[in-house]
Amino acid sequence: MDSGTSSARRSRSGSPDPIASNAGTALPYATRSALHLKGLVPSGVEDFSVQEQRALEQLNMKSTNLEKYIFLSWLRTTNINLFYRLVLHNLKAIAPVIYTPTVGQACQEYSHIYPFLAPPNNVDGLYIPLPEVENIDEIIGNYRESIKEGDEPEITVITDGSRILGLGDLGMNGMGIPVGKLQLYVAAAGLNPDRCLPIVLDFGTDTDKYLEDPLYLGIRQHRPSDEAFYAAANSVIGALHRAFPNMFIQFEDFSTEHAFGLLEHWRHRALCFNDDIQGTGCVILGGFISAVEQAGIPPRDQRILFVGAGSAGVGVAKQLVDYFVVAHGILENEARAMFWMVDSRGMITTDRGDRLAQHKVYFAREDNASTQCTTIEEAVEYVRPTALIGLSTIYKAFSEKILVRMNEINQKARPIVFPLSNPETKAECSFEEAMRCTNNRVLFASGTAFPEYTAPETGRVYVPGQGNNMYVFPAIGLGAVLCKPTCITDTMIYAVSKALAASLNAQERADGELYPRIERIREVSAELAAAFIQQAVREDLANDQMWVDLVKASDTDKLVSEVRRFMWLPAETFEQLRQCCPHTHHHPVMPHSHAEGPSKL
Ligand SMILES: NC(=O)c1ccc[n+]([C@@H]2O[C@H](COP(=O)([O-])OP(=O)(O)OC[C@H]3O[C@@H](n4cnc5c(N)ncnc54)[C@H](O)[C@@H]3O)[C@@H](O)[C@H]2O)c1
Ligand SMILES: O=C(O)C[C@H](O)C(=O)O
Ligand SMILES: [Mg+2]
């Protein structure tokens, strides 16, 4: 439950000693003597790989994912080098523990599993209570004091906990999400953990369960009015931007109206991005491009039904419209007409009799000749979709009956079904259900990872796609931190989607997959970050000359390898750990790689 700032072990001088706390049983005898640690650790001196083996063993002793989450949080605050070694070497198994879906449960329990972190050396991010917003400069000052010199944050993930995954308003407990997302930034794209800053705007909660929970750690009041929310949120973001002008700001899991409102306000004022709107749009477009290629009908014949019209639904649909316009030369009005949206009140039309929220107006149908569909089933019959996309937070909303109909309607082409709501308890259907009901013909991606499916008839094993923004936000953040664009444009996001679709290797394509395997995420993130940087330079918005020159040299392989060189990696040996610790950071992170020597803690 922290950002990964170095843990609290102190040397005799009283200052934290990152070498000792991250080496532990790997400390050679000479160093133990020098640090006055003789006799304070077991006598065996071991390699980091042996420590890792022990950590994995201890992880596997935990019987539930929440216990694993708690163990990993403890490890991260105790020995960040070992934590990231373990995560990087076991990403497929560990991602669902530190991130979706377990992070959802961890957030719900956050106030109960909080590990008594000791400030100032074990700060897990910023908690900004509404009544303290007027003292925001003091809070930022305290944070500065708590970090190592030169470790200014280069990336923040900020939430107010008002819409955590599909779980609703969790108040301050939502802090688990910025913490989890930033771990993915480090693991998937090599951001420097010391420069990641999770933030929660502790502005109250409208969930009585938390207000009444004696262990709840947030402020005990209901959420403020819209006006008070924007005044306070803008004041915090403004202060952060003044304090850290180059810091990339990721807005995360704000309730939909505020998500759109904050993005609108800040997108041309600071380097920022909304993950639920833009990141989700980006990752789903990437998978959708691959799905359309495999579906077997021309792109312009796609009929796409969205179930859910919140920040994610509308963000994704807009990104897909851009794709049809840019990649297939379809006029915007015609592209928009390929989309139908359903929300909790039914199909969104201009004449259904309610006042539509601003973000839904663009997709409201006018051609429905007074037909109103109130259920998903009715909408499926009316639209006869080629693609069904779920961002509704409604568990099993895609019933077996609906999935069977998707198969019947799409006999000439393969049906596309993306149940994207998180966590698993909110997913519109499972992979197994989608496969069974479509005779294994479905082109599938889900927000939460589902297990592989073995077809009983043939024994063939199918791997589900994971359409989760974790495939793109780390690369977008890395690209932004490196080339420092003035702002993030839709065309930069679009470039990343295209790069994601292009990143599948021959085997993944042959297996009919829509996303690259998670084990390759670092390699893929480097390609995506390079595509982002190329686009930023093309738009003349990149402000770091080194990256501008690299792009202008028109050597994409070199650009990708330079991006990789800037990715943070945990140390492999004690020697690497020792060599890198005395350094202060350079711009933007210590250049190091597998090949090039020490990593920075
Ligand atoms: N896969 C990903 O990477 C990813 C990214 C972002 C969000 N999400 C998930 O998407 C979901 C929605 O997020 P959001 O920010 O858009 O939330 P939101 O609450 O703003 O949107 C939910 C939408 O679903 C609609 N809805 C509710 N009940 C419905 C029903 N019975 N039938 C049809 N529609 C119904 C609501 O009217 C609303 O339009 C969450 O579960 C979130 O975890 C996934
Ligand atoms: O956090 C995730 O797993 C994806 C997404 O940002 C969400 O809000 O569901
Ligand atoms: Mg989110």
PDB file of C-alpha atoms in Angstrom, residues 78-321:
ATOM      1  CA  THR A  78      10.368  -3.668   3.259  1.00  0.00           C
ATOM      2  CA  ASN A  79      12.499  -4.418   0.198  1.00  0.00           C
ATOM      3  CA  ILE A  80      11.462  -2.694  -2.979  1.00  0.00           C
ATOM      4  CA  ASN A  81      14.209  -4.282  -5.074  1.00  0.00           C
ATOM      5  CA  LEU A  82      13.097  -7.787  -4.157  1.00  0.00           C
ATOM      6  CA  PHE A  83       9.451  -6.858  -4.645  1.00  0.00           C
ATOM      7  CA  TYR A  84       9.985  -5.724  -8.232  1.00  0.00           C
ATOM      8  CA  ARG A  85      12.236  -8.682  -9.038  1.00  0.00           C
ATOM      9  CA  LEU A  86       9.434 -10.972  -7.928  1.00  0.00           C
ATOM     10  CA  VAL A  87       6.783  -9.007  -9.831  1.00  0.00           C
ATOM     11  CA  LEU A  88       8.789  -8.819 -13.044  1.00  0.00           C
ATOM     12  CA  HIS A  89       9.663 -12.495 -13.040  1.00  0.00           C
ATOM     13  CA  ASN A  90       6.097 -13.615 -12.256  1.00  0.00           C
ATOM     14  CA  LEU A  91       4.017 -10.885 -13.832  1.00  0.00           C
ATOM     15  CA  LYS A  92       1.274 -13.109 -15.210  1.00  0.00           C
ATOM     16  CA  ALA A  93       0.587 -14.605 -11.789  1.00  0.00           C
ATOM     17  CA  ILE A  94       1.153 -11.468  -9.730  1.00  0.00           C
ATOM     18  CA  ALA A  95      -0.600  -8.808 -11.859  1.00  0.00           C
ATOM     19  CA  PRO A  96      -4.074 -10.053 -10.785  1.00  0.00           C
ATOM     20  CA  VAL A  97      -2.951  -9.751  -7.141  1.00  0.00           C
ATOM     21  CA  ILE A  98      -1.425  -6.269  -7.079  1.00  0.00           C
ATOM     22  CA  TYR A  99      -3.874  -4.982  -9.671  1.00  0.00           C
ATOM     23  CA  THR A 100      -7.327  -5.921 -10.970  1.00  0.00           C
ATOM     24  CA  PRO A 101      -9.216  -7.872  -9.657  1.00  0.00           C
ATOM     25  CA  THR A 102      -7.660  -8.247  -6.150  1.00  0.00           C
ATOM     26  CA  VAL A 103      -6.925  -4.537  -5.835  1.00  0.00           C
ATOM     27  CA  GLY A 104     -10.704  -4.011  -5.891  1.00  0.00           C
ATOM     28  CA  GLN A 105     -11.138  -6.128  -2.781  1.00  0.00           C
ATOM     29  CA  ALA A 106      -8.066  -4.527  -1.220  1.00  0.00           C
ATOM     30  CA  CYS A 107      -9.637  -1.101  -1.705  1.00  0.00           C
ATOM     31  CA  GLN A 108     -12.880  -2.226  -0.106  1.00  0.00           C
ATOM     32  CA  GLU A 109     -10.803  -3.424   2.860  1.00  0.00           C
ATOM     33  CA  TYR A 110      -8.164  -0.673   2.705  1.00  0.00           C
ATOM     34  CA  SER A 111      -8.895   0.804   6.133  1.00  0.00           C
ATOM     35  CA  HIS A 112      -8.790  -2.683   7.635  1.00  0.00           C
ATOM     36  CA  ILE A 113      -5.552  -3.871   6.052  1.00  0.00           C
ATOM     37  CA  TYR A 114      -3.663  -0.580   6.343  1.00  0.00           C
ATOM     38  CA  PRO A 115      -0.182  -1.624   7.490  1.00  0.00           C
ATOM     39  CA  PHE A 116       0.705   1.117  10.005  1.00  0.00           C
ATOM     40  CA  LEU A 117       3.226   2.753   7.684  1.00  0.00           C
ATOM     41  CA  ALA A 118       5.598   4.977   9.566  1.00  0.00           C
ATOM     42  CA  PRO A 119       6.186   8.424   8.122  1.00  0.00           C
ATOM     43  CA  PRO A 120       8.383  10.139   7.112  1.00  0.00           C
ATOM     44  CA  ASN A 121      10.489   7.349   5.594  1.00  0.00           C
ATOM     45  CA  ASN A 122       7.623   5.125   4.656  1.00  0.00           C
ATOM     46  CA  VAL A 123       5.241   7.476   2.956  1.00  0.00           C
ATOM     47  CA  ASP A 124       2.850   5.735   0.600  1.00  0.00           C
ATOM     48  CA  GLY A 125       1.602   8.833  -1.167  1.00  0.00           C
ATOM     49  CA  LEU A 126      -0.521  11.859  -0.449  1.00  0.00           C
ATOM     50  CA  TYR A 127      -3.815  11.832   1.399  1.00  0.00           C
ATOM     51  CA  ILE A 128      -5.439  15.214   0.882  1.00  0.00           C
ATOM     52  CA  PRO A 129      -8.502  15.780   3.084  1.00  0.00           C
ATOM     53  CA  LEU A 130     -11.017  18.353   1.901  1.00  0.00           C
ATOM     54  CA  PRO A 131     -10.626  20.618   4.965  1.00  0.00           C
ATOM     55  CA  GLU A 132      -6.846  20.688   4.386  1.00  0.00           C
ATOM     56  CA  VAL A 133      -6.982  21.781   0.749  1.00  0.00           C
ATOM     57  CA  GLU A 134      -6.337  25.337   1.850  1.00  0.00           C
ATOM     58  CA  ASN A 135      -2.999  24.046   3.210  1.00  0.00           C
ATOM     59  CA  ILE A 136      -2.043  22.203   0.064  1.00  0.00           C
ATOM     60  CA  ASP A 137       1.310  23.968  -0.291  1.00  0.00           C
ATOM     61  CA  GLU A 138       2.258  22.829   3.208  1.00  0.00           C
ATOM     62  CA  ILE A 139       1.255  19.238   2.347  1.00  0.00           C
ATOM     63  CA  ILE A 140       3.348  19.310  -0.811  1.00  0.00           C
ATOM     64  CA  GLY A 141       6.210  20.769   1.208  1.00  0.00           C
ATOM     65  CA  ASN A 142       5.950  17.896   3.695  1.00  0.00           C
ATOM     66  CA  TYR A 143       6.068  15.452   0.834  1.00  0.00           C
ATOM     67  CA  ARG A 144       9.188  17.110  -0.552  1.00  0.00           C
ATOM     68  CA  GLU A 145      10.832  16.744   2.832  1.00  0.00           C
ATOM     69  CA  SER A 146      10.019  13.034   2.910  1.00  0.00           C
ATOM     70  CA  ILE A 147      11.655  12.135  -0.395  1.00  0.00           C
ATOM     71  CA  LYS A 148      15.296  11.740  -1.272  1.00  0.00           C
ATOM     72  CA  GLU A 149      16.989  14.736  -2.805  1.00  0.00           C
ATOM     73  CA  GLY A 150      16.544  14.686  -6.558  1.00  0.00           C
ATOM     74  CA  ASP A 151      13.592  12.306  -6.392  1.00  0.00           C
ATOM     75  CA  GLU A 152      10.947  14.757  -7.547  1.00  0.00           C
ATOM     76  CA  PRO A 153       7.894  12.860  -8.706  1.00  0.00           C
ATOM     77  CA  GLU A 154       7.584  12.556 -12.464  1.00  0.00           C
ATOM     78  CA  ILE A 155       4.230  10.806 -12.477  1.00  0.00           C
ATOM     79  CA  THR A 156       1.157  10.862 -10.283  1.00  0.00           C
ATOM     80  CA  VAL A 157      -2.043   8.827 -10.345  1.00  0.00           C
ATOM     81  CA  ILE A 158      -4.795  10.716  -8.589  1.00  0.00           C
ATOM     82  CA  THR A 159      -8.299   9.641  -7.599  1.00  0.00           C
ATOM     83  CA  ASP A 160     -11.041  10.785  -5.283  1.00  0.00           C
ATOM     84  CA  GLY A 161     -12.257   7.210  -4.834  1.00  0.00           C
ATOM     85  CA  SER A 162     -15.724   8.067  -6.124  1.00  0.00           C
ATOM     86  CA  ARG A 163     -15.919   5.320  -8.800  1.00  0.00           C
ATOM     87  CA  ILE A 164     -13.423   2.597  -7.986  1.00  0.00           C
ATOM     88  CA  LEU A 165     -13.559  -0.003 -10.783  1.00  0.00           C
ATOM     89  CA  GLY A 166     -17.226  -0.992 -10.896  1.00  0.00           C
ATOM     90  CA  LEU A 167     -17.439  -1.013  -7.092  1.00  0.00           C
ATOM     91  CA  GLY A 168     -18.794   2.488  -6.591  1.00  0.00           C
ATOM     92  CA  ASP A 169     -17.830   5.172  -4.099  1.00  0.00           C
ATOM     93  CA  LEU A 170     -15.129   3.851  -1.762  1.00  0.00           C
ATOM     94  CA  GLY A 171     -13.980   7.252  -0.463  1.00  0.00           C
ATOM     95  CA  MET A 172     -10.406   7.373   0.815  1.00  0.00           C
ATOM     96  CA  ASN A 173     -10.175   3.581   0.495  1.00  0.00           C
ATOM     97  CA  GLY A 174      -9.742   4.191  -3.238  1.00  0.00           C
ATOM     98  CA  MET A 175      -6.045   4.915  -2.537  1.00  0.00           C
ATOM     99  CA  GLY A 176      -5.333   1.285  -3.459  1.00  0.00           C
ATOM    100  CA  ILE A 177      -5.967   2.133  -7.103  1.00  0.00           C
ATOM    101  CA  PRO A 178      -3.283   4.843  -7.575  1.00  0.00           C
ATOM    102  CA  VAL A 179      -0.884   2.615  -5.636  1.00  0.00           C
ATOM    103  CA  GLY A 180      -1.715  -0.383  -7.854  1.00  0.00           C
ATOM    104  CA  LYS A 181      -1.586   1.563 -11.122  1.00  0.00           C
ATOM    105  CA  LEU A 182       1.822   2.974 -10.240  1.00  0.00           C
ATOM    106  CA  GLN A 183       3.177  -0.498  -9.567  1.00  0.00           C
ATOM    107  CA  LEU A 184       2.118  -1.367 -13.081  1.00  0.00           C
ATOM    108  CA  TYR A 185       3.916   1.749 -14.328  1.00  0.00           C
ATOM    109  CA  VAL A 186       7.105   0.409 -12.803  1.00  0.00           C
ATOM    110  CA  ALA A 187       6.618  -3.234 -13.759  1.00  0.00           C
ATOM    111  CA  ALA A 188       5.243  -2.756 -17.260  1.00  0.00           C
ATOM    112  CA  ALA A 189       7.111   0.316 -18.447  1.00  0.00           C
ATOM    113  CA  GLY A 190      10.062   0.807 -16.128  1.00  0.00           C
ATOM    114  CA  LEU A 191       9.092   4.077 -14.481  1.00  0.00           C
ATOM    115  CA  ASN A 192      11.303   4.782 -11.497  1.00  0.00           C
ATOM    116  CA  PRO A 193       9.428   3.729  -8.328  1.00  0.00           C
ATOM    117  CA  ASP A 194      10.987   6.542  -6.324  1.00  0.00           C
ATOM    118  CA  ARG A 195       9.406   9.035  -8.671  1.00  0.00           C
ATOM    119  CA  CYS A 196       5.859   7.732  -8.605  1.00  0.00           C
ATOM    120  CA  LEU A 197       3.322   9.575  -6.455  1.00  0.00           C
ATOM    121  CA  PRO A 198      -0.091   8.081  -5.613  1.00  0.00           C
ATOM    122  CA  ILE A 199      -2.647  10.637  -4.446  1.00  0.00           C
ATOM    123  CA  VAL A 200      -6.121  10.376  -3.006  1.00  0.00           C
ATOM    124  CA  LEU A 201      -8.384  13.378  -2.692  1.00  0.00           C
ATOM    125  CA  ASP A 202     -10.077  12.481   0.575  1.00  0.00           C
ATOM    126  CA  PHE A 203     -13.222  14.504  -0.104  1.00  0.00           C
ATOM    127  CA  GLY A 204     -15.675  12.290   1.804  1.00  0.00           C
ATOM    128  CA  THR A 205     -17.906   9.447   0.639  1.00  0.00           C
ATOM    129  CA  ASP A 206     -21.571   8.888   0.037  1.00  0.00           C
ATOM    130  CA  THR A 207     -21.267   5.230   1.030  1.00  0.00           C
ATOM    131  CA  ASP A 208     -22.746   4.980   4.509  1.00  0.00           C
ATOM    132  CA  LYS A 209     -21.022   1.666   5.161  1.00  0.00           C
ATOM    133  CA  TYR A 210     -17.675   3.469   5.270  1.00  0.00           C
ATOM    134  CA  LEU A 211     -18.948   6.491   7.178  1.00  0.00           C
ATOM    135  CA  GLU A 212     -20.160   4.090   9.833  1.00  0.00           C
ATOM    136  CA  ASP A 213     -17.078   1.838   9.844  1.00  0.00           C
ATOM    137  CA  PRO A 214     -15.063   2.547  13.025  1.00  0.00           C
ATOM    138  CA  LEU A 215     -11.842   1.657  11.198  1.00  0.00           C
ATOM    139  CA  TYR A 216     -12.477   3.912   8.190  1.00  0.00           C
ATOM    140  CA  LEU A 217      -9.430   6.138   7.729  1.00  0.00           C
ATOM    141  CA  GLY A 218     -10.934   8.904   5.595  1.00  0.00           C
ATOM    142  CA  ILE A 219     -12.843  12.002   6.602  1.00  0.00           C
ATOM    143  CA  ARG A 220     -16.336  11.180   7.825  1.00  0.00           C
ATOM    144  CA  GLN A 221     -18.541  13.378   5.746  1.00  0.00           C
ATOM    145  CA  HIS A 222     -20.630  13.191   2.608  1.00  0.00           C
ATOM    146  CA  ARG A 223     -19.206  14.360  -0.689  1.00  0.00           C
ATOM    147  CA  PRO A 224     -19.268  18.077  -1.443  1.00  0.00           C
ATOM    148  CA  SER A 225     -21.391  19.817  -4.082  1.00  0.00           C
ATOM    149  CA  ASP A 226     -20.082  19.900  -7.658  1.00  0.00           C
ATOM    150  CA  GLU A 227     -19.026  23.477  -7.195  1.00  0.00           C
ATOM    151  CA  ALA A 228     -17.071  22.737  -4.017  1.00  0.00           C
ATOM    152  CA  PHE A 229     -15.551  19.624  -5.622  1.00  0.00           C
ATOM    153  CA  TYR A 230     -14.199  21.517  -8.619  1.00  0.00           C
ATOM    154  CA  ALA A 231     -12.929  24.410  -6.504  1.00  0.00           C
ATOM    155  CA  ALA A 232     -11.001  22.029  -4.232  1.00  0.00           C
ATOM    156  CA  ALA A 233      -9.803  19.589  -6.913  1.00  0.00           C
ATOM    157  CA  ASN A 234      -8.624  22.409  -9.181  1.00  0.00           C
ATOM    158  CA  SER A 235      -6.813  24.047  -6.318  1.00  0.00           C
ATOM    159  CA  VAL A 236      -4.940  20.799  -5.524  1.00  0.00           C
ATOM    160  CA  ILE A 237      -4.067  20.071  -9.148  1.00  0.00           C
ATOM    161  CA  GLY A 238      -2.988  23.670  -9.703  1.00  0.00           C
ATOM    162  CA  ALA A 239      -0.681  23.503  -6.673  1.00  0.00           C
ATOM    163  CA  LEU A 240       0.797  20.170  -7.791  1.00  0.00           C
ATOM    164  CA  HIS A 241       1.386  21.541 -11.253  1.00  0.00           C
ATOM    165  CA  ARG A 242       3.123  24.611  -9.853  1.00  0.00           C
ATOM    166  CA  ALA A 243       5.293  22.485  -7.565  1.00  0.00           C
ATOM    167  CA  PHE A 244       6.151  19.836 -10.176  1.00  0.00           C
ATOM    168  CA  PRO A 245       5.571  21.436 -13.601  1.00  0.00           C
ATOM    169  CA  ASN A 246       6.837  18.445 -15.589  1.00  0.00           C
ATOM    170  CA  MET A 247       4.900  15.841 -13.640  1.00  0.00           C
ATOM    171  CA  PHE A 248       2.537  13.704 -15.721  1.00  0.00           C
ATOM    172  CA  ILE A 249      -0.907  13.573 -14.067  1.00  0.00           C
ATOM    173  CA  GLN A 250      -3.145  10.552 -14.541  1.00  0.00           C
ATOM    174  CA  PHE A 251      -6.762  11.032 -13.458  1.00  0.00           C
ATOM    175  CA  GLU A 252      -8.225   7.743 -12.306  1.00  0.00           C
ATOM    176  CA  ASP A 253     -11.601   6.439 -11.187  1.00  0.00           C
ATOM    177  CA  PHE A 254     -13.406   9.720 -10.708  1.00  0.00           C
ATOM    178  CA  SER A 255     -17.177   9.543 -11.082  1.00  0.00           C
ATOM    179  CA  THR A 256     -18.003  10.023 -14.731  1.00  0.00           C
ATOM    180  CA  GLU A 257     -19.213  13.645 -14.745  1.00  0.00           C
ATOM    181  CA  HIS A 258     -16.143  14.794 -12.841  1.00  0.00           C
ATOM    182  CA  ALA A 259     -13.850  12.657 -14.979  1.00  0.00           C
ATOM    183  CA  PHE A 260     -14.997  14.513 -18.103  1.00  0.00           C
ATOM    184  CA  GLY A 261     -15.053  17.866 -16.297  1.00  0.00           C
ATOM    185  CA  LEU A 262     -11.499  17.612 -14.935  1.00  0.00           C
ATOM    186  CA  LEU A 263     -10.094  16.390 -18.229  1.00  0.00           C
ATOM    187  CA  GLU A 264     -11.778  19.207 -20.115  1.00  0.00           C
ATOM    188  CA  HIS A 265     -10.411  21.772 -17.680  1.00  0.00           C
ATOM    189  CA  TRP A 266      -6.849  20.486 -17.428  1.00  0.00           C
ATOM    190  CA  ARG A 267      -5.988  18.860 -20.728  1.00  0.00           C
ATOM    191  CA  HIS A 268      -4.486  22.038 -22.201  1.00  0.00           C
ATOM    192  CA  ARG A 269      -3.258  23.457 -18.903  1.00  0.00           C
ATOM    193  CA  ALA A 270      -1.066  20.616 -17.616  1.00  0.00           C
ATOM    194  CA  LEU A 271       0.455  17.379 -18.827  1.00  0.00           C
ATOM    195  CA  CYS A 272      -2.446  15.116 -17.992  1.00  0.00           C
ATOM    196  CA  PHE A 273      -4.618  12.267 -19.144  1.00  0.00           C
ATOM    197  CA  ASN A 274      -7.706  10.397 -17.966  1.00  0.00           C
ATOM    198  CA  ASP A 275      -7.051   6.686 -17.915  1.00  0.00           C
ATOM    199  CA  ASP A 276     -10.701   5.595 -17.823  1.00  0.00           C
ATOM    200  CA  ILE A 277     -11.682   7.721 -20.805  1.00  0.00           C
ATOM    201  CA  GLN A 278      -8.526   7.884 -22.915  1.00  0.00           C
ATOM    202  CA  GLY A 279      -6.543   4.865 -21.686  1.00  0.00           C
ATOM    203  CA  THR A 280      -9.545   2.570 -22.024  1.00  0.00           C
ATOM    204  CA  GLY A 281     -10.378   4.036 -25.442  1.00  0.00           C
ATOM    205  CA  CYS A 282      -6.786   3.416 -26.476  1.00  0.00           C
ATOM    206  CA  VAL A 283      -6.508  -0.189 -25.302  1.00  0.00           C
ATOM    207  CA  ILE A 284      -9.900  -1.265 -26.607  1.00  0.00           C
ATOM    208  CA  LEU A 285      -9.258   0.304 -29.986  1.00  0.00           C
ATOM    209  CA  GLY A 286      -5.979  -1.635 -30.159  1.00  0.00           C
ATOM    210  CA  GLY A 287      -7.796  -4.949 -29.570  1.00  0.00           C
ATOM    211  CA  PHE A 288     -10.719  -3.910 -31.741  1.00  0.00           C
ATOM    212  CA  ILE A 289      -8.465  -3.255 -34.737  1.00  0.00           C
ATOM    213  CA  SER A 290      -7.211  -6.844 -34.434  1.00  0.00           C
ATOM    214  CA  ALA A 291     -10.749  -8.167 -33.932  1.00  0.00           C
ATOM    215  CA  VAL A 292     -12.098  -6.343 -36.994  1.00  0.00           C
ATOM    216  CA  GLU A 293      -9.235  -7.799 -39.060  1.00  0.00           C
ATOM    217  CA  GLN A 294     -10.226 -11.303 -37.949  1.00  0.00           C
ATOM    218  CA  ALA A 295     -14.023 -10.879 -37.954  1.00  0.00           C
ATOM    219  CA  GLY A 296     -14.556 -11.566 -41.639  1.00  0.00           C
ATOM    220  CA  ILE A 297     -16.698  -8.610 -42.678  1.00  0.00           C
ATOM    221  CA  PRO A 298     -15.645  -5.160 -43.934  1.00  0.00           C
ATOM    222  CA  PRO A 299     -15.067  -2.616 -41.150  1.00  0.00           C
ATOM    223  CA  ARG A 300     -17.803  -0.338 -42.445  1.00  0.00           C
ATOM    224  CA  ASP A 301     -20.378  -3.113 -41.959  1.00  0.00           C
ATOM    225  CA  GLN A 302     -19.728  -3.283 -38.221  1.00  0.00           C
ATOM    226  CA  ARG A 303     -22.715  -2.518 -35.967  1.00  0.00           C
ATOM    227  CA  ILE A 304     -21.496  -1.877 -32.465  1.00  0.00           C
ATOM    228  CA  LEU A 305     -23.673  -2.041 -29.370  1.00  0.00           C
ATOM    229  CA  PHE A 306     -22.299  -0.557 -26.161  1.00  0.00           C
ATOM    230  CA  VAL A 307     -23.837  -1.554 -22.859  1.00  0.00           C
ATOM    231  CA  GLY A 308     -22.785   1.229 -20.482  1.00  0.00           C
ATOM    232  CA  ALA A 309     -22.351   4.878 -21.415  1.00  0.00           C
ATOM    233  CA  GLY A 310     -20.144   6.216 -18.649  1.00  0.00           C
ATOM    234  CA  SER A 311     -16.613   7.602 -18.863  1.00  0.00           C
ATOM    235  CA  ALA A 312     -15.317   4.283 -20.177  1.00  0.00           C
ATOM    236  CA  GLY A 313     -18.146   3.522 -22.630  1.00  0.00           C
ATOM    237  CA  VAL A 314     -18.145   6.963 -24.197  1.00  0.00           C
ATOM    238  CA  GLY A 315     -14.329   7.178 -24.134  1.00  0.00           C
ATOM    239  CA  VAL A 316     -14.031   3.895 -26.007  1.00  0.00           C
ATOM    240  CA  ALA A 317     -16.817   4.639 -28.489  1.00  0.00           C
ATOM    241  CA  LYS A 318     -15.259   8.009 -29.395  1.00  0.00           C
ATOM    242  CA  GLN A 319     -11.891   6.373 -29.964  1.00  0.00           C
ATOM    243  CA  LEU A 320     -13.507   3.791 -32.263  1.00  0.00           C
ATOM    244  CA  VAL A 321     -15.287   6.526 -34.254  1.00  0.00           C
TER     245      VAL A 321
END
